PDB file of C-alpha atoms in Angstrom:
ATOM      1  CA  MET A   1      76.706 -59.579 -10.317  1.00  0.00           C
ATOM      2  CA  LYS A   2      79.032 -62.303 -11.643  1.00  0.00           C
ATOM      3  CA  ARG A   3      82.625 -62.364 -10.308  1.00  0.00           C
ATOM      4  CA  VAL A   4      85.332 -62.825 -12.961  1.00  0.00           C
ATOM      5  CA  ALA A   5      88.928 -63.982 -12.431  1.00  0.00           C
ATOM      6  CA  ILE A   6      91.377 -63.601 -15.351  1.00  0.00           C
ATOM      7  CA  LEU A   7      94.647 -65.448 -15.919  1.00  0.00           C
ATOM      8  CA  VAL A   8      97.466 -63.941 -18.017  1.00  0.00           C
ATOM      9  CA  SER A   9     101.088 -64.749 -18.809  1.00  0.00           C
ATOM     10  CA  GLY A  10     102.216 -61.572 -20.551  1.00  0.00           C
ATOM     11  CA  GLY A  11     101.218 -57.973 -21.191  1.00  0.00           C
ATOM     12  CA  GLY A  12      97.543 -58.652 -20.677  1.00  0.00           C
ATOM     13  CA  SER A  13      96.016 -56.565 -23.510  1.00  0.00           C
ATOM     14  CA  ASN A  14      92.932 -58.832 -23.690  1.00  0.00           C
ATOM     15  CA  MET A  15      92.626 -58.712 -19.884  1.00  0.00           C
ATOM     16  CA  VAL A  16      92.675 -54.890 -19.988  1.00  0.00           C
ATOM     17  CA  ARG A  17      89.855 -54.885 -22.556  1.00  0.00           C
ATOM     18  CA  LEU A  18      87.820 -57.337 -20.478  1.00  0.00           C
ATOM     19  CA  VAL A  19      88.216 -55.267 -17.304  1.00  0.00           C
ATOM     20  CA  GLU A  20      87.427 -52.021 -19.150  1.00  0.00           C
ATOM     21  CA  SER A  21      84.243 -53.584 -20.533  1.00  0.00           C
ATOM     22  CA  MET A  22      82.900 -54.630 -17.125  1.00  0.00           C
ATOM     23  CA  THR A  23      81.295 -51.347 -16.110  1.00  0.00           C
ATOM     24  CA  GLY A  24      77.840 -49.822 -16.007  1.00  0.00           C
ATOM     25  CA  ASP A  25      75.064 -52.324 -16.662  1.00  0.00           C
ATOM     26  CA  HIS A  26      77.507 -55.180 -17.467  1.00  0.00           C
ATOM     27  CA  PRO A  27      76.439 -58.339 -15.560  1.00  0.00           C
ATOM     28  CA  ALA A  28      79.975 -59.032 -14.292  1.00  0.00           C
ATOM     29  CA  ARG A  29      82.985 -57.443 -12.607  1.00  0.00           C
ATOM     30  CA  ALA A  30      86.647 -58.396 -12.530  1.00  0.00           C
ATOM     31  CA  VAL A  31      87.734 -59.380  -9.015  1.00  0.00           C
ATOM     32  CA  LEU A  32      91.126 -61.024  -9.612  1.00  0.00           C
ATOM     33  CA  VAL A  33      93.959 -61.202 -12.136  1.00  0.00           C
ATOM     34  CA  GLY A  34      96.603 -63.912 -11.771  1.00  0.00           C
ATOM     35  CA  SER A  35      99.674 -65.014 -13.652  1.00  0.00           C
ATOM     36  CA  ASN A  36     102.238 -67.831 -13.782  1.00  0.00           C
ATOM     37  CA  ASP A  37     104.896 -65.120 -14.232  1.00  0.00           C
ATOM     38  CA  PRO A  38     105.540 -62.694 -11.348  1.00  0.00           C
ATOM     39  CA  GLN A  39     106.995 -60.251 -13.905  1.00  0.00           C
ATOM     40  CA  ALA A  40     103.989 -60.290 -16.258  1.00  0.00           C
ATOM     41  CA  GLY A  41     103.110 -56.826 -17.420  1.00  0.00           C
ATOM     42  CA  GLY A  42      99.435 -57.685 -17.125  1.00  0.00           C
ATOM     43  CA  LEU A  43      99.744 -57.841 -13.317  1.00  0.00           C
ATOM     44  CA  VAL A  44     101.004 -54.213 -13.220  1.00  0.00           C
ATOM     45  CA  LYS A  45      98.178 -53.083 -15.473  1.00  0.00           C
ATOM     46  CA  ALA A  46      95.554 -54.906 -13.378  1.00  0.00           C
ATOM     47  CA  ALA A  47      96.899 -53.407 -10.151  1.00  0.00           C
ATOM     48  CA  GLU A  48      96.787 -49.938 -11.735  1.00  0.00           C
ATOM     49  CA  MET A  49      93.091 -50.595 -12.528  1.00  0.00           C
ATOM     50  CA  GLY A  50      92.440 -51.474  -8.907  1.00  0.00           C
ATOM     51  CA  ILE A  51      92.087 -55.240  -9.416  1.00  0.00           C
ATOM     52  CA  GLU A  52      93.551 -57.680  -6.875  1.00  0.00           C
ATOM     53  CA  THR A  53      96.456 -59.618  -8.354  1.00  0.00           C
ATOM     54  CA  PHE A  54      98.547 -62.669  -7.608  1.00  0.00           C
ATOM     55  CA  ALA A  55     101.331 -64.741  -9.189  1.00  0.00           C
ATOM     56  CA  VAL A  56     102.156 -68.425  -8.863  1.00  0.00           C
ATOM     57  CA  ASP A  57     105.484 -68.864 -10.630  1.00  0.00           C
ATOM     58  CA  HIS A  58     105.367 -72.204 -12.449  1.00  0.00           C
ATOM     59  CA  ARG A  59     109.172 -72.586 -12.584  1.00  0.00           C
ATOM     60  CA  PRO A  60     109.853 -73.701  -8.980  1.00  0.00           C
ATOM     61  CA  PHE A  61     107.370 -76.564  -9.539  1.00  0.00           C
ATOM     62  CA  LYS A  62     109.763 -78.059 -12.110  1.00  0.00           C
ATOM     63  CA  GLY A  63     107.073 -79.702 -14.230  1.00  0.00           C
ATOM     64  CA  ASP A  64     104.857 -80.851 -11.339  1.00  0.00           C
ATOM     65  CA  ARG A  65     101.684 -79.538 -12.937  1.00  0.00           C
ATOM     66  CA  PRO A  66      99.233 -80.862 -10.306  1.00  0.00           C
ATOM     67  CA  ALA A  67     101.204 -79.050  -7.546  1.00  0.00           C
ATOM     68  CA  PHE A  68     101.370 -75.830  -9.580  1.00  0.00           C
ATOM     69  CA  GLU A  69      97.661 -76.017 -10.312  1.00  0.00           C
ATOM     70  CA  ALA A  70      96.817 -76.653  -6.689  1.00  0.00           C
ATOM     71  CA  ALA A  71      98.607 -73.460  -5.748  1.00  0.00           C
ATOM     72  CA  LEU A  72      96.844 -71.655  -8.569  1.00  0.00           C
ATOM     73  CA  ARG A  73      93.410 -72.964  -7.527  1.00  0.00           C
ATOM     74  CA  GLU A  74      93.982 -71.910  -3.909  1.00  0.00           C
ATOM     75  CA  LYS A  75      94.435 -68.291  -5.039  1.00  0.00           C
ATOM     76  CA  ILE A  76      91.590 -68.375  -7.573  1.00  0.00           C
ATOM     77  CA  ASP A  77      89.093 -70.064  -5.237  1.00  0.00           C
ATOM     78  CA  ALA A  78      89.743 -67.565  -2.447  1.00  0.00           C
ATOM     79  CA  ALA A  79      88.184 -64.904  -4.747  1.00  0.00           C
ATOM     80  CA  GLN A  80      85.108 -67.097  -5.369  1.00  0.00           C
ATOM     81  CA  PRO A  81      84.816 -66.348  -9.111  1.00  0.00           C
ATOM     82  CA  ASP A  82      81.755 -67.310 -11.131  1.00  0.00           C
ATOM     83  CA  ILE A  83      83.726 -67.161 -14.395  1.00  0.00           C
ATOM     84  CA  LEU A  84      87.384 -67.802 -15.140  1.00  0.00           C
ATOM     85  CA  CYS A  85      88.824 -66.159 -18.270  1.00  0.00           C
ATOM     86  CA  LEU A  86      92.111 -67.262 -19.806  1.00  0.00           C
ATOM     87  CA  ALA A  87      93.612 -64.253 -21.609  1.00  0.00           C
ATOM     88  CA  GLY A  88      96.978 -65.218 -22.983  1.00  0.00           C
ATOM     89  CA  PHE A  89      97.629 -67.729 -20.217  1.00  0.00           C
ATOM     90  CA  MET A  90     100.440 -69.818 -21.723  1.00  0.00           C
ATOM     91  CA  ARG A  91     100.299 -72.928 -19.577  1.00  0.00           C
ATOM     92  CA  ILE A  92      98.499 -76.085 -20.631  1.00  0.00           C
ATOM     93  CA  LEU A  93      96.082 -77.021 -17.837  1.00  0.00           C
ATOM     94  CA  THR A  94      95.334 -80.588 -16.703  1.00  0.00           C
ATOM     95  CA  ALA A  95      91.919 -82.190 -16.918  1.00  0.00           C
ATOM     96  CA  GLY A  96      91.637 -82.028 -13.140  1.00  0.00           C
ATOM     97  CA  PHE A  97      92.040 -78.237 -13.099  1.00  0.00           C
ATOM     98  CA  ILE A  98      89.644 -77.765 -15.990  1.00  0.00           C
ATOM     99  CA  GLN A  99      86.939 -79.943 -14.390  1.00  0.00           C
ATOM    100  CA  ALA A 100      87.014 -77.726 -11.314  1.00  0.00           C
ATOM    101  CA  TYR A 101      85.823 -74.789 -13.463  1.00  0.00           C
ATOM    102  CA  GLU A 102      83.955 -76.701 -16.159  1.00  0.00           C
ATOM    103  CA  GLY A 103      81.151 -74.723 -17.782  1.00  0.00           C
ATOM    104  CA  ARG A 104      82.502 -71.430 -16.497  1.00  0.00           C
ATOM    105  CA  MET A 105      85.995 -71.141 -18.017  1.00  0.00           C
ATOM    106  CA  LEU A 106      86.588 -69.204 -21.255  1.00  0.00           C
ATOM    107  CA  ASN A 107      89.650 -68.881 -23.489  1.00  0.00           C
ATOM    108  CA  ILE A 108      90.513 -66.797 -26.542  1.00  0.00           C
ATOM    109  CA  HIS A 109      92.562 -68.443 -29.266  1.00  0.00           C
ATOM    110  CA  PRO A 110      94.164 -66.689 -32.277  1.00  0.00           C
ATOM    111  CA  SER A 111      92.692 -68.828 -35.038  1.00  0.00           C
ATOM    112  CA  LEU A 112      89.350 -69.823 -36.489  1.00  0.00           C
ATOM    113  CA  LEU A 113      88.972 -73.052 -34.548  1.00  0.00           C
ATOM    114  CA  PRO A 114      88.963 -75.935 -35.249  1.00  0.00           C
ATOM    115  CA  LYS A 115      91.811 -74.786 -37.487  1.00  0.00           C
ATOM    116  CA  TYR A 116      95.272 -74.326 -35.970  1.00  0.00           C
ATOM    117  CA  LYS A 117      95.046 -75.461 -32.390  1.00  0.00           C
ATOM    118  CA  GLY A 118      98.164 -74.757 -30.368  1.00  0.00           C
ATOM    119  CA  LEU A 119     100.927 -72.309 -31.265  1.00  0.00           C
ATOM    120  CA  HIS A 120     102.151 -70.345 -34.297  1.00  0.00           C
ATOM    121  CA  THR A 121      98.614 -69.931 -35.685  1.00  0.00           C
ATOM    122  CA  HIS A 122      99.344 -66.861 -37.860  1.00  0.00           C
ATOM    123  CA  ALA A 123     102.335 -68.478 -39.619  1.00  0.00           C
ATOM    124  CA  ARG A 124     100.331 -71.672 -40.152  1.00  0.00           C
ATOM    125  CA  ALA A 125      97.406 -69.740 -41.703  1.00  0.00           C
ATOM    126  CA  LEU A 126      99.834 -68.023 -44.112  1.00  0.00           C
ATOM    127  CA  GLU A 127     101.608 -71.248 -44.987  1.00  0.00           C
ATOM    128  CA  ALA A 128      98.246 -72.871 -45.822  1.00  0.00           C
ATOM    129  CA  GLY A 129      97.322 -69.981 -48.135  1.00  0.00           C
ATOM    130  CA  ASP A 130      94.127 -69.194 -46.202  1.00  0.00           C
ATOM    131  CA  GLN A 131      92.021 -66.259 -47.359  1.00  0.00           C
ATOM    132  CA  TRP A 132      90.583 -65.724 -43.874  1.00  0.00           C
ATOM    133  CA  HIS A 133      92.050 -65.898 -40.388  1.00  0.00           C
ATOM    134  CA  GLY A 134      90.830 -64.690 -37.034  1.00  0.00           C
ATOM    135  CA  CYS A 135      90.158 -65.580 -33.416  1.00  0.00           C
ATOM    136  CA  THR A 136      87.820 -67.740 -31.385  1.00  0.00           C
ATOM    137  CA  VAL A 137      86.381 -67.545 -27.874  1.00  0.00           C
ATOM    138  CA  HIS A 138      85.459 -70.965 -26.566  1.00  0.00           C
ATOM    139  CA  GLU A 139      84.609 -72.803 -23.417  1.00  0.00           C
ATOM    140  CA  VAL A 140      87.611 -74.656 -22.050  1.00  0.00           C
ATOM    141  CA  THR A 141      87.458 -78.432 -22.019  1.00  0.00           C
ATOM    142  CA  ALA A 142      90.128 -81.040 -21.269  1.00  0.00           C
ATOM    143  CA  GLU A 143      91.146 -81.209 -24.949  1.00  0.00           C
ATOM    144  CA  LEU A 144      93.412 -78.311 -26.029  1.00  0.00           C
ATOM    145  CA  ASP A 145      91.630 -75.471 -27.853  1.00  0.00           C
ATOM    146  CA  ASP A 146      88.534 -77.642 -28.364  1.00  0.00           C
ATOM    147  CA  GLY A 147      85.509 -76.602 -26.288  1.00  0.00           C
ATOM    148  CA  PRO A 148      82.188 -75.247 -27.534  1.00  0.00           C
ATOM    149  CA  ILE A 149      82.691 -72.143 -29.680  1.00  0.00           C
ATOM    150  CA  LEU A 150      81.011 -69.041 -28.263  1.00  0.00           C
ATOM    151  CA  GLY A 151      82.242 -66.539 -30.821  1.00  0.00           C
ATOM    152  CA  GLN A 152      84.562 -65.923 -33.761  1.00  0.00           C
ATOM    153  CA  ALA A 153      85.881 -62.855 -35.553  1.00  0.00           C
ATOM    154  CA  ARG A 154      87.361 -63.035 -39.032  1.00  0.00           C
ATOM    155  CA  VAL A 155      89.976 -60.927 -40.786  1.00  0.00           C
ATOM    156  CA  PRO A 156      91.023 -61.187 -44.444  1.00  0.00           C
ATOM    157  CA  VAL A 157      94.536 -62.387 -45.141  1.00  0.00           C
ATOM    158  CA  GLU A 158      96.112 -59.669 -47.298  1.00  0.00           C
ATOM    159  CA  PRO A 159      98.855 -59.944 -49.927  1.00  0.00           C
ATOM    160  CA  GLY A 160     102.264 -59.434 -48.299  1.00  0.00           C
ATOM    161  CA  ASP A 161     101.026 -60.314 -44.841  1.00  0.00           C
ATOM    162  CA  THR A 162     103.607 -61.592 -42.366  1.00  0.00           C
ATOM    163  CA  PRO A 163     102.800 -63.472 -39.184  1.00  0.00           C
ATOM    164  CA  GLU A 164     103.336 -60.169 -37.338  1.00  0.00           C
ATOM    165  CA  THR A 165     101.017 -58.038 -39.482  1.00  0.00           C
ATOM    166  CA  LEU A 166      98.358 -60.726 -39.431  1.00  0.00           C
ATOM    167  CA  ALA A 167      98.705 -61.099 -35.635  1.00  0.00           C
ATOM    168  CA  ALA A 168      98.244 -57.357 -35.159  1.00  0.00           C
ATOM    169  CA  ARG A 169      94.982 -57.352 -37.141  1.00  0.00           C
ATOM    170  CA  VAL A 170      93.690 -60.428 -35.348  1.00  0.00           C
ATOM    171  CA  LEU A 171      94.534 -58.864 -31.938  1.00  0.00           C
ATOM    172  CA  THR A 172      92.358 -55.856 -32.800  1.00  0.00           C
ATOM    173  CA  MET A 173      89.430 -58.264 -33.296  1.00  0.00           C
ATOM    174  CA  GLU A 174      90.294 -60.203 -30.135  1.00  0.00           C
ATOM    175  CA  HIS A 175      89.835 -56.945 -28.205  1.00  0.00           C
ATOM    176  CA  LEU A 176      86.315 -56.638 -29.613  1.00  0.00           C
ATOM    177  CA  LEU A 177      85.239 -60.281 -29.531  1.00  0.00           C
ATOM    178  CA  TYR A 178      86.273 -61.367 -26.042  1.00  0.00           C
ATOM    179  CA  PRO A 179      84.470 -58.568 -24.156  1.00  0.00           C
ATOM    180  CA  ALA A 180      81.347 -59.062 -26.293  1.00  0.00           C
ATOM    181  CA  VAL A 181      81.273 -62.840 -25.654  1.00  0.00           C
ATOM    182  CA  LEU A 182      81.986 -62.417 -21.940  1.00  0.00           C
ATOM    183  CA  ARG A 183      79.109 -59.988 -21.526  1.00  0.00           C
ATOM    184  CA  ARG A 184      76.705 -62.439 -23.176  1.00  0.00           C
ATOM    185  CA  PHE A 185      78.113 -65.413 -21.260  1.00  0.00           C
ATOM    186  CA  ALA A 186      77.804 -63.612 -17.898  1.00  0.00           C
ATOM    187  CA  ALA A 187      74.146 -62.912 -18.763  1.00  0.00           C
ATOM    188  CA  GLY A 188      73.551 -66.641 -19.428  1.00  0.00           C
ATOM    189  CA  ASP A 189      73.686 -66.424 -23.249  1.00  0.00           C
ATOM    190  CA  ARG A 190      75.862 -69.147 -24.756  1.00  0.00           C
ATOM    191  CA  SER A 191      74.681 -68.648 -28.329  1.00  0.00           C
ATOM    192  CA  ARG A 192      77.443 -68.074 -30.870  1.00  0.00           C
ATOM    193  CA  LEU A 193      78.520 -64.545 -31.807  1.00  0.00           C
ATOM    194  CA  ASP A 194      80.233 -63.834 -35.163  1.00  0.00           C
ATOM    195  CA  LEU A 195      81.978 -60.557 -35.855  1.00  0.00           C
TER     196      LEU A 195
END
């Protein structure tokens, strides 16, 4: 059984879907949920689901990313995870941190990568006049939003869409895609899944 740690920064809706999916014959189980924000709603939800939680507040580190990441790694490594899932974790991680979990760290990003790396993806898709938008699960590498793509889900851009309406439809697909990709990844299947 693979051990999964999940990092969140906010409400943790993707984390909840991942944890809920890891039951029955699933090859993995969630063992830890962590955040860079002690007030993150996702920590409360994880605790209510019986998952061990922790927070390492990034603010006292005042931009010293290596020190922040060392504290983060100490908590993560104590749980001995086989897989580390970023689920709305809004801190850019250094190459040193990423190398420690290389080949076993996943992220979900709200665009059809390689389009729209970084922030404000929904507004950027609308500004570009795209007909399709969506989300991507990828392996994390040192370059932002760049690693091997493990899965994508597409949604049509509809007339009158706003960044908010588009984001809501993409989030629905994130909740389907991320658990499906994690299940395959935990079973050793890195082939691409398209929804």
